Short mmCIF file of C-alpha atoms (C1' of nucleotides) in Angstrom, two decimals:
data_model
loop_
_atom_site.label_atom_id
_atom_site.label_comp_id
_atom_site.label_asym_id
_atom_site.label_seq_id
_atom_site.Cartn_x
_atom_site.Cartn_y
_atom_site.Cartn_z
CA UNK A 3 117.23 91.04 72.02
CA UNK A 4 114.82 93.55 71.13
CA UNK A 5 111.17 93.72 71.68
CA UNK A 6 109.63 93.62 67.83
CA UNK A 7 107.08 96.67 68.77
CA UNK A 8 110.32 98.73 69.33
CA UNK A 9 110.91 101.23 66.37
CA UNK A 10 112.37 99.40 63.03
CA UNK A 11 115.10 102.61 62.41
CA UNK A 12 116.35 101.94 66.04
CA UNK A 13 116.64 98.12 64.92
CA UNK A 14 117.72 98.50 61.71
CA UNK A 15 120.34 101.01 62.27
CA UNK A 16 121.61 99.06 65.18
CA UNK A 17 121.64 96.28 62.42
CA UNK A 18 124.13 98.74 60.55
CA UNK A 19 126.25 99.68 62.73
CA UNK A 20 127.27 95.38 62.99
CA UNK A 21 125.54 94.59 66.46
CA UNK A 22 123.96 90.92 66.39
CA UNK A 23 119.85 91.74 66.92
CA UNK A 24 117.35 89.48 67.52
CA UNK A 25 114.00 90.84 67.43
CA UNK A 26 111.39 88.70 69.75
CA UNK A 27 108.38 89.21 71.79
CA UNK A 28 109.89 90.46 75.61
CA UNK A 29 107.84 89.87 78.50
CA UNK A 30 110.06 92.42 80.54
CA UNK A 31 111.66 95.35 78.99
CA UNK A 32 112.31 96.64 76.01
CA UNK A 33 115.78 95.68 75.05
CA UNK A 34 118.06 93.10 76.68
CA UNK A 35 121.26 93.77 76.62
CA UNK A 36 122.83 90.82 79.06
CA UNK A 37 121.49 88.72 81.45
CA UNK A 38 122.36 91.97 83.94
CA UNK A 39 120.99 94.70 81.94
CA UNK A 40 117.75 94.98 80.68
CA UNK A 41 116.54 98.24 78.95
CA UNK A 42 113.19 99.84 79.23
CA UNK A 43 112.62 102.78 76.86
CA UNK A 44 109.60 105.59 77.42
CA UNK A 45 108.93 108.32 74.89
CA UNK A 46 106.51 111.23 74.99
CA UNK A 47 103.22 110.72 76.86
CA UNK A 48 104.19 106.76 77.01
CA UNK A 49 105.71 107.83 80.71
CA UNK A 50 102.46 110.22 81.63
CA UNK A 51 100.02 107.51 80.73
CA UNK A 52 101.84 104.59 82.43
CA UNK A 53 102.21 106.83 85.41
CA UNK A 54 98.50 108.04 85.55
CA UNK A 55 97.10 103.94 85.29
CA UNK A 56 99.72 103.04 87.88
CA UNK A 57 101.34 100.70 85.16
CA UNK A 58 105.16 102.29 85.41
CA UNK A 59 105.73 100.76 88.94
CA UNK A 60 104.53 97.31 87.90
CA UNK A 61 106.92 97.26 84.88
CA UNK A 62 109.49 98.67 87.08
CA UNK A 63 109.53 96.10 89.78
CA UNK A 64 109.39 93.48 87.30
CA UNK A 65 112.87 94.78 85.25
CA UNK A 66 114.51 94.33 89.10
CA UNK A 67 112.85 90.57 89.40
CA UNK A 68 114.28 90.21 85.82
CA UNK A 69 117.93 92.01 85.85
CA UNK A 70 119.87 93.66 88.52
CA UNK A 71 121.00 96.66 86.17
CA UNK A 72 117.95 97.59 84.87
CA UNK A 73 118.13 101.30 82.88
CA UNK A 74 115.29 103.47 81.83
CA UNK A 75 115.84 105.46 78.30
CA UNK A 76 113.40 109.09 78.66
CA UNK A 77 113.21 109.88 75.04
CA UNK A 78 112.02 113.04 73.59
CA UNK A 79 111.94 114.14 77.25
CA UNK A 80 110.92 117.86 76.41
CA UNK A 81 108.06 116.40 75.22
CA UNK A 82 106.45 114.68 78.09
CA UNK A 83 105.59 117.82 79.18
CA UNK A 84 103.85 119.29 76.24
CA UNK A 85 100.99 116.40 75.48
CA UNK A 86 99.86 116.28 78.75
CA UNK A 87 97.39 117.80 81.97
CA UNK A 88 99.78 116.52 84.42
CA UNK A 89 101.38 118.03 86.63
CA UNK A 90 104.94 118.73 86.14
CA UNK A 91 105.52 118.12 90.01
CA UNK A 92 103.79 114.48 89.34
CA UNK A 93 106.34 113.75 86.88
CA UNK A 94 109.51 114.56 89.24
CA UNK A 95 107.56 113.31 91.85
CA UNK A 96 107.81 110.12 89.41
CA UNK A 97 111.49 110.29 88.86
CA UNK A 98 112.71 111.14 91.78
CA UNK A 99 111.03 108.24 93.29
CA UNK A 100 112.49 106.02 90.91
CA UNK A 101 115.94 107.67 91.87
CA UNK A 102 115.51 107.83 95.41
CA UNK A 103 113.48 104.38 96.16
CA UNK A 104 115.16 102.35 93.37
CA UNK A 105 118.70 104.21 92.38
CA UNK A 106 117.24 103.61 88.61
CA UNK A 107 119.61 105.12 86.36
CA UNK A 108 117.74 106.99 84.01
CA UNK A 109 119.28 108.43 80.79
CA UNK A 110 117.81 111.07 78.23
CA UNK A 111 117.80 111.21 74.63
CA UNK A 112 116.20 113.81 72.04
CA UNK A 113 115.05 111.15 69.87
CA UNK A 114 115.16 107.72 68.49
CA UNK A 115 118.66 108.30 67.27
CA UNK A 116 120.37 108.67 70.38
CA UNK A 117 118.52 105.81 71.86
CA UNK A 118 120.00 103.76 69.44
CA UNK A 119 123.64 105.60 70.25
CA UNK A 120 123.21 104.67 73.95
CA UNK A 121 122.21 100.62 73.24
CA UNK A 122 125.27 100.65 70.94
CA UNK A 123 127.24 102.02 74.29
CA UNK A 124 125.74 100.00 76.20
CA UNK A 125 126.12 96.83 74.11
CA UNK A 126 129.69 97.75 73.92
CA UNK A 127 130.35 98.53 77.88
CA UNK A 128 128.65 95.42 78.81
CA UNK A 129 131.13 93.73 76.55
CA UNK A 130 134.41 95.19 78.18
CA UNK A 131 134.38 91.89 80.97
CA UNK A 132 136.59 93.35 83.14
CA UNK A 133 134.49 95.97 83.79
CA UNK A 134 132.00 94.77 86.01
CA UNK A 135 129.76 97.28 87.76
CA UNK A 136 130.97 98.38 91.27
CA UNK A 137 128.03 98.64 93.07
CA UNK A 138 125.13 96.22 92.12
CA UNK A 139 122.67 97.77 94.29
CA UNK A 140 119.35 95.21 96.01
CA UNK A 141 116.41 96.49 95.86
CA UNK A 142 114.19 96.16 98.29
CA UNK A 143 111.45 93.71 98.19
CA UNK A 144 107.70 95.75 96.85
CA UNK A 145 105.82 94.46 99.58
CA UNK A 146 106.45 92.70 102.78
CA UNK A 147 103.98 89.76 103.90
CA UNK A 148 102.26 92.52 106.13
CA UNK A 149 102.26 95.17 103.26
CA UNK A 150 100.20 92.29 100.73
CA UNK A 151 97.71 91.63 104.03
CA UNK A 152 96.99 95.04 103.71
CA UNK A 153 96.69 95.70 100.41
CA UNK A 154 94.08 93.17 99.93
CA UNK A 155 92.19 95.05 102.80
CA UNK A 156 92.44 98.50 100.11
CA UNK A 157 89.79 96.75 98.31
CA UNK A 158 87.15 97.84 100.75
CA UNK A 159 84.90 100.74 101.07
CA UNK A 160 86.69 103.83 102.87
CA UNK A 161 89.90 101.65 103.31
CA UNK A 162 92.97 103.50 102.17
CA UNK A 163 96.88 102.85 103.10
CA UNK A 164 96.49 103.93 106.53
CA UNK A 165 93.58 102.18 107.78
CA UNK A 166 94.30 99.21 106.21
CA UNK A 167 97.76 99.18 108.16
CA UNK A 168 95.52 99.82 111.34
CA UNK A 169 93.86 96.87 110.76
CA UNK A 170 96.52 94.82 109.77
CA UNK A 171 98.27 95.80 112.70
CA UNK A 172 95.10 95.31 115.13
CA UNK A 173 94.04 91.67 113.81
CA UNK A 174 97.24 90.39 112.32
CA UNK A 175 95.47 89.07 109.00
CA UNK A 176 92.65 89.52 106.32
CA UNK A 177 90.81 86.52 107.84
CA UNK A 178 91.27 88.26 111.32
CA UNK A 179 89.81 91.90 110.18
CA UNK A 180 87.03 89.76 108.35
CA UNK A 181 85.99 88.00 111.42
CA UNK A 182 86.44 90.83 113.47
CA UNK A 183 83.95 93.04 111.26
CA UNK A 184 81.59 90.48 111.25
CA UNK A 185 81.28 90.16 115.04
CA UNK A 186 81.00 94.05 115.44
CA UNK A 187 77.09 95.72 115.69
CA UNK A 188 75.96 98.85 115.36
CA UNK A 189 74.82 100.63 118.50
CA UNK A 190 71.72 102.81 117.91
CA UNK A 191 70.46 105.45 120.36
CA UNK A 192 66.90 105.41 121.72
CA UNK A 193 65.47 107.30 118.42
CA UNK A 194 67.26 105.29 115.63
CA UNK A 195 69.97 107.17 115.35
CA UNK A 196 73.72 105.19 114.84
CA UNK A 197 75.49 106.01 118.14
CA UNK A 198 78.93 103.91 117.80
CA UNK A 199 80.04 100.84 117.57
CA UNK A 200 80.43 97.90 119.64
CA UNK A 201 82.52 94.95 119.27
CA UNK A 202 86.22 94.07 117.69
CA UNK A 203 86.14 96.96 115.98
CA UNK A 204 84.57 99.41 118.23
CA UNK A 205 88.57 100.82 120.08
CA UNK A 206 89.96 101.20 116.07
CA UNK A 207 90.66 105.17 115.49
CA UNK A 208 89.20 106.01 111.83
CA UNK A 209 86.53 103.13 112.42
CA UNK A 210 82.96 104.24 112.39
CA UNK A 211 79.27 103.31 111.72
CA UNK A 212 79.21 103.83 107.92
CA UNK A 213 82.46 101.66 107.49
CA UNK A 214 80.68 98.53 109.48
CA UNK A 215 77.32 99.23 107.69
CA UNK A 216 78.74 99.49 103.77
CA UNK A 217 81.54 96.73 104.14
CA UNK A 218 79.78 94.22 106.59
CA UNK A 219 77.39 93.91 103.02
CA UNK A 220 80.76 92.75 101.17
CA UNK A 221 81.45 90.36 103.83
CA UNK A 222 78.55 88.84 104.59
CA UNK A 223 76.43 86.51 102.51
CA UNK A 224 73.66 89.47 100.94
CA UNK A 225 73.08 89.83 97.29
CA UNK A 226 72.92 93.36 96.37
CA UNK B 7 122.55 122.56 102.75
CA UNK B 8 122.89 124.18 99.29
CA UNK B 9 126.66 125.13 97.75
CA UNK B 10 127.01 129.11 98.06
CA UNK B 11 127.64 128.74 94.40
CA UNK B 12 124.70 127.44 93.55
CA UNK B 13 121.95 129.78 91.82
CA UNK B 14 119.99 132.45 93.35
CA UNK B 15 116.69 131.79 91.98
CA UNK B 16 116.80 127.81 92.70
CA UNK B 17 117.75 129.03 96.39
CA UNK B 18 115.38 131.66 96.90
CA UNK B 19 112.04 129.43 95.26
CA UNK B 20 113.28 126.82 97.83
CA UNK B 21 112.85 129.44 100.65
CA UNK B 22 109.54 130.76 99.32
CA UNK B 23 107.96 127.25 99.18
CA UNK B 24 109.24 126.93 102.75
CA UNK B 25 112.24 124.76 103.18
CA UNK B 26 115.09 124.59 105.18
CA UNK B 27 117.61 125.89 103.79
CA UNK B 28 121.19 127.10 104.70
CA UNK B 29 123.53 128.34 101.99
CA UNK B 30 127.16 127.35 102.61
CA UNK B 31 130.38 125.89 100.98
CA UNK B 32 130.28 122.49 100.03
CA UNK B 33 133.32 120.41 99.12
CA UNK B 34 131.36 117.99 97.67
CA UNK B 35 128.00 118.02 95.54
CA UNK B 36 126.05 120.69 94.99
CA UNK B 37 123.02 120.07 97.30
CA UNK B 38 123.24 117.85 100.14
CA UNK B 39 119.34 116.74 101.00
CA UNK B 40 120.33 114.30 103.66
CA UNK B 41 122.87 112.11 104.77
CA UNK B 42 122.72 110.03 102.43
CA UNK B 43 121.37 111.88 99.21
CA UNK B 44 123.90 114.28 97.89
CA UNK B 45 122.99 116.01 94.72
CA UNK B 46 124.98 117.10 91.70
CA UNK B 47 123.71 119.51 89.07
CA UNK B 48 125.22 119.59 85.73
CA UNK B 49 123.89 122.33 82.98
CA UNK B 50 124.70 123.28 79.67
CA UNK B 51 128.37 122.66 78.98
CA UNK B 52 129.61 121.78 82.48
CA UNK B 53 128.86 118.52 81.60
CA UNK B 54 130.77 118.46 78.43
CA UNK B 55 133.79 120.57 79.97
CA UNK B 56 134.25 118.54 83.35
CA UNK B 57 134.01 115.47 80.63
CA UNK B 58 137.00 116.57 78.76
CA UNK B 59 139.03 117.72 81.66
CA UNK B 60 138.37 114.08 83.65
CA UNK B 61 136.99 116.03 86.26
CA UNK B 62 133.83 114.52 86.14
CA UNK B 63 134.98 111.09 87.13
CA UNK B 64 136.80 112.49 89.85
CA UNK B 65 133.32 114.64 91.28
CA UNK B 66 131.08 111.21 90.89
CA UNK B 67 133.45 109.38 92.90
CA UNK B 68 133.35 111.87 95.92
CA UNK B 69 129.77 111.98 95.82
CA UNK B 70 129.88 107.84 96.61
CA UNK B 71 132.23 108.75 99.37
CA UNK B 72 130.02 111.16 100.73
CA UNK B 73 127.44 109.39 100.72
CA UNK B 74 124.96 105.99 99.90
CA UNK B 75 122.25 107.93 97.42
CA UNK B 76 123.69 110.28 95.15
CA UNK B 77 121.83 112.11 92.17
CA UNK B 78 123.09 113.54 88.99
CA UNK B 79 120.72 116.41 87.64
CA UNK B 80 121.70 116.91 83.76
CA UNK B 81 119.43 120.92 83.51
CA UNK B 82 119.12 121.96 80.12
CA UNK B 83 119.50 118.73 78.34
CA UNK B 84 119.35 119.33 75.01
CA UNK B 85 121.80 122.42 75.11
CA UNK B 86 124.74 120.06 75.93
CA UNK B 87 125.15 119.38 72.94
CA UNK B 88 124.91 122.90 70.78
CA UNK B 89 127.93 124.42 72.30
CA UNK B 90 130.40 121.72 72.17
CA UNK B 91 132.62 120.19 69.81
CA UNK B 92 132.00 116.89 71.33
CA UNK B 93 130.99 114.06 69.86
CA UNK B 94 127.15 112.76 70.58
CA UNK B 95 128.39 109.14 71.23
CA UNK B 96 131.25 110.20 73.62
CA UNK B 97 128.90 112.11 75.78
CA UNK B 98 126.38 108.98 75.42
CA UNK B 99 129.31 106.91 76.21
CA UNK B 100 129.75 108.87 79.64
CA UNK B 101 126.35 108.21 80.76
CA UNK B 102 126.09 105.08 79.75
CA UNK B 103 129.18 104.40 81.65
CA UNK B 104 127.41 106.27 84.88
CA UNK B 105 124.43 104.08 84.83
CA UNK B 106 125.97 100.51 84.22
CA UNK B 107 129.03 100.89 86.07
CA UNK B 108 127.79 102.80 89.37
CA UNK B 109 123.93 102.72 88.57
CA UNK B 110 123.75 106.64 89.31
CA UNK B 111 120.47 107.79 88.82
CA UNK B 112 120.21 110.96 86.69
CA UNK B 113 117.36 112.90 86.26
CA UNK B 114 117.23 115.49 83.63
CA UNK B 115 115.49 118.88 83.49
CA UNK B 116 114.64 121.47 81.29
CA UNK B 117 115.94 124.50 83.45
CA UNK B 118 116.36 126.19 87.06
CA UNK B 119 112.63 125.64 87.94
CA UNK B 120 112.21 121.75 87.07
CA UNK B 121 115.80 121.29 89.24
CA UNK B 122 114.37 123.77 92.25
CA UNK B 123 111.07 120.85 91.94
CA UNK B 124 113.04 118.54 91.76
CA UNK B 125 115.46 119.12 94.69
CA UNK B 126 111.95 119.90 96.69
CA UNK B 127 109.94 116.49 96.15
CA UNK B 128 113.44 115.22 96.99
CA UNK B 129 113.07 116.75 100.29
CA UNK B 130 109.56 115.90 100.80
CA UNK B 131 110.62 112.15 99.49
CA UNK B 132 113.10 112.02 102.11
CA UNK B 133 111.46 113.18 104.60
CA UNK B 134 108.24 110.95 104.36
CA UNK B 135 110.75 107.76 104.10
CA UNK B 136 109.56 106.00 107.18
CA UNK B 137 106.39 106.49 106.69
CA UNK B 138 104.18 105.63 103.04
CA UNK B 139 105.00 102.53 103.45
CA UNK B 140 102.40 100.98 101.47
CA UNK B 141 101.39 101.01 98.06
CA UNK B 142 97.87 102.11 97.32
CA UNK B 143 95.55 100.47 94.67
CA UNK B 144 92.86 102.55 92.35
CA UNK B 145 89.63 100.52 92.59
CA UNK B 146 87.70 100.71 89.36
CA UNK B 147 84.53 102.95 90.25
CA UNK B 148 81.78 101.19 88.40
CA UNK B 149 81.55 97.63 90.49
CA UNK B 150 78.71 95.79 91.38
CA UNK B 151 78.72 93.48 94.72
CA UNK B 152 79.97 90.44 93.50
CA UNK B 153 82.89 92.37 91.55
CA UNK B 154 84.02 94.57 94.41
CA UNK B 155 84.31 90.98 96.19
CA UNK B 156 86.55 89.31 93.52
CA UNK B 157 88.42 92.37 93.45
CA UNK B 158 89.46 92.08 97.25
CA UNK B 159 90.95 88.85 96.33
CA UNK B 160 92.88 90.01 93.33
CA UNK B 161 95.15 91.11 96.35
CA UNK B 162 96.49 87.28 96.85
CA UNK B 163 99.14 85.99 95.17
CA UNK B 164 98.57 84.42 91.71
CA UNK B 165 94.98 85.70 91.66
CA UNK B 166 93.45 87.87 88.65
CA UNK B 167 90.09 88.64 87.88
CA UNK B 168 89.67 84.99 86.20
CA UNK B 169 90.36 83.19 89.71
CA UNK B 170 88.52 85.62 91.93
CA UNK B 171 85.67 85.49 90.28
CA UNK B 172 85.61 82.01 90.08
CA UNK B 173 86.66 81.68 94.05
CA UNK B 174 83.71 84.32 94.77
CA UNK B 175 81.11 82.05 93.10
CA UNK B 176 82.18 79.13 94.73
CA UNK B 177 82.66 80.85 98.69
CA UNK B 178 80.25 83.89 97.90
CA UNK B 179 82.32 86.44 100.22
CA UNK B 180 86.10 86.93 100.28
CA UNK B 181 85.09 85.68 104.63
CA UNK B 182 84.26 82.70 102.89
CA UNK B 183 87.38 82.25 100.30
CA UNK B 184 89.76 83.04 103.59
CA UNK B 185 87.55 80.44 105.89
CA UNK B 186 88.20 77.25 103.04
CA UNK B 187 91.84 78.36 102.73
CA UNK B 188 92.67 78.14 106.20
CA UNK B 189 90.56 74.45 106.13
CA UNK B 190 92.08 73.16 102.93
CA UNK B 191 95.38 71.19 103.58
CA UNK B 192 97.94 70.13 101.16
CA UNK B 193 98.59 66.57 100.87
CA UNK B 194 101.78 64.73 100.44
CA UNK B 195 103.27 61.49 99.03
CA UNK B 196 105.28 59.61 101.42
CA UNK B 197 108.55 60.82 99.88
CA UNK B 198 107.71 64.16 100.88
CA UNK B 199 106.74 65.75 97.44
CA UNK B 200 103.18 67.59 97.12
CA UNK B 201 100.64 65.32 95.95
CA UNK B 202 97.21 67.21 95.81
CA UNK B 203 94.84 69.22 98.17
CA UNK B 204 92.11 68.37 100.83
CA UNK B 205 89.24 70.43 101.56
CA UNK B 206 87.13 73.14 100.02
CA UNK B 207 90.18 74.46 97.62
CA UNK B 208 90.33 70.88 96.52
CA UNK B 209 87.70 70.34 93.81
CA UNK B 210 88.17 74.15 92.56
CA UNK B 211 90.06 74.12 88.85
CA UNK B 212 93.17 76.22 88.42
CA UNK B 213 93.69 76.01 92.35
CA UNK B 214 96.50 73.86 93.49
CA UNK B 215 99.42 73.17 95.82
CA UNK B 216 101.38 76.35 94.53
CA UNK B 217 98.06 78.30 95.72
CA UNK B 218 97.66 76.97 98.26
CA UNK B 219 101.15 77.35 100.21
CA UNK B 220 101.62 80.64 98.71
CA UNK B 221 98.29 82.09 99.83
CA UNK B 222 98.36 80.64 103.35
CA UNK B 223 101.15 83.02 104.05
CA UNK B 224 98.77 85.57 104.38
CA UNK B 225 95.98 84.11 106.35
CA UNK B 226 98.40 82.49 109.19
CA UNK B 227 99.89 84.53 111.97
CA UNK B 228 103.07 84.24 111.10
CA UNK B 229 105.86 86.99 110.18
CA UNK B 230 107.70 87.46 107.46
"C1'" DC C 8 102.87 110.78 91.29
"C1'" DT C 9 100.54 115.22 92.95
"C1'" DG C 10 96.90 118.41 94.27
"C1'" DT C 11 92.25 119.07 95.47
"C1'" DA C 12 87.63 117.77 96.64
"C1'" DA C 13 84.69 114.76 99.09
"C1'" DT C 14 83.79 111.82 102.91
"C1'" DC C 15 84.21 109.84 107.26
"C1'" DT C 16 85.25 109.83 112.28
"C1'" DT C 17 86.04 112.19 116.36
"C1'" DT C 18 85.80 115.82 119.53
"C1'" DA C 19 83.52 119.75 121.36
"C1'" DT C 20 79.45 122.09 122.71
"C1'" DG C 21 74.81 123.22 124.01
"C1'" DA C 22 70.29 121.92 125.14
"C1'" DT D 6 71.65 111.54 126.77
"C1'" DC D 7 71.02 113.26 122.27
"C1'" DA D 8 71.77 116.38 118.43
"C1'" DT D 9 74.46 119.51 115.95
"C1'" DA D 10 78.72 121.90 114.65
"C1'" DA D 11 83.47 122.17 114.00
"C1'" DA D 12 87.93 120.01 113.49
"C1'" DG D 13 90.99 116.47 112.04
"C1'" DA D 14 92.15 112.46 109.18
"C1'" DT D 15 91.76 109.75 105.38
"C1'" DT D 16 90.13 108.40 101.11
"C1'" DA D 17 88.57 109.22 96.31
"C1'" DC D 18 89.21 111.39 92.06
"C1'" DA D 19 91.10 113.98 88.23
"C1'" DG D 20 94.92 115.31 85.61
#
DNA sequence: CTGTAATCTTTATGA
DNA sequence: TCATAAAGATTACAG
């Protein structure tokens, strides 16, 4: 099954070569070559942009919820380099995270025409049955329950990974961090100026007087 | 540890950009970044020779001995295939057989200097493993109050920017969302199957059971 | 993803 | 006790 914005020479030379295609609308992937392996293809500044709007890890994660031998297709690789302002260590930095957090096998072709080669091979090797991949590796889960409590917290002001963990880890839940902010004041010294903090919040490392004042105004029932 | 073998340049830029690194004879893999991540480089027509010569079936399978996490690094891409006599689809065939049957992640790279990056985000990857353990979120600059507070809640399961806005009018504060969660109660028939909800969450459209359970997760104290 | 700039909190120090 | 300066961490942003 192929996804019907793929390229029509990759389809219609698979076509030609006798392979039965169907072309459909994929919700996952680019190609699907068995219920195990499920092909996602990136070409040229497709892998830059997805990187830079944080879109390649979503699509990612959702080939593993979808097949367990999911394979990525770099095409044109050369030129992911040349249309872009990125950084070639963000790019490795990309693919080596993919290699090292996911074991994604990743294979790269000069153009559309080896692309097409490798489905053919892969149509082919998926049809040898007694073949059956050795190792069929889990991946672990994106988040944890804790990671997801935090990552809701990211949506404050000044509230990055770490903090967020600290929080997490302090009051157990959103609703607990919530309540805990809200029960926290502002100590002021004798001429107005913000001393510290007292309250829940006031023993939290990295917690200070402008986190209270800007995010108390998201929690609490002010308009703006 | 990198194989005495190995090139001078991709050795000495590792030392400049301050690695570890201690040059020595490997009987396995090329670069050996930690117990479990043992790397393999192939360039030019290595590949194409240890193909013909069934050596490279032989090399792959020591590196899964070795160890858990190994990498394939194909340098110089594109030149594999001007100096041989080797047919495109056998040399397709090979990786294709790589990544399905043993899901070996390759990475490829366009000379000495992308494989010395690459081998060094490798270390840094490895090295920050226990740590970054959280994913972090871009939050859209331009927000007003009200969308900065739907956005928090984007972080729940199941909820996009149609829901949160829609829980935000309703509660006015993501405090307020979390507060009629925890009070809203799902309600079952007598045979045990969810029937509906009670409480705040229960006259809200698009909200049901699903939400409900799923969602709680993350306000109760509970582990995963 | 990476690298850099901007921002915040904390600690140190002097009045 | 307060105010300011410097240092350390973390977040925000651009590419």
């Amino acid at each position: 099954m192929i996804d019907h914005r793929e390229p029509a020479e990759i389809i219609d030379w698979l076509k030609e070569e006798g392979l039965d295609v169907v072309k459909t609308q994929l919700t996952v992937g680019d190609y699907i070559v068995s219920n195990d392996v499920v092909v996602e293809r990136k070409s040229g500044n497709d892998l830059t942009s997805s990187i830079m709007d944080n879109r390649l890890f979503e699509q990612i994660n959702r080939l593993y919820e979808a097949a367990s031998s999911p394979i990525l297709i770099l095409e044109d690789f050369d030129s992911i380099f040349k249309n872009t302002s990125m950084n070639p260590a963000s790019i490795f930095g990309v693919l080596v995270y993919l290699a090292f957090r996911f074991s994604l096998p990743m294979i790269p072709s000069r153009d559309w025409r080896d692309t097409a080669l490798i489905l053919k091979r892969l149509v082919l090797r998926v049809q040898v049955k007694d073949e059956d991949p050795i190792l069929a590796r889990s991946v672990p889960k994106l988040m944890t329950l804790d990671e997801r409590r935090a990552f809701i917290l990211e949506g404050m002001y000044n509230v990055g990974p770490k903090t967020a963990v600290k929080l997490i880890d302090a009051f157990k839940t959103p609703l607990g961090v919530f309540q805990a902010l809200a029960s926290t004041s502002v100590v002021y010294t004798r001429t107005g100026n913000p001393k510290g903090l007292e309250g829940p919040l006031a023993n939290i490392k990295g917690i200070g007087v402008k986190f209270v004042l800007e995010n108390r105004k998201l929690i609490e029932q002010g308009n703006e």
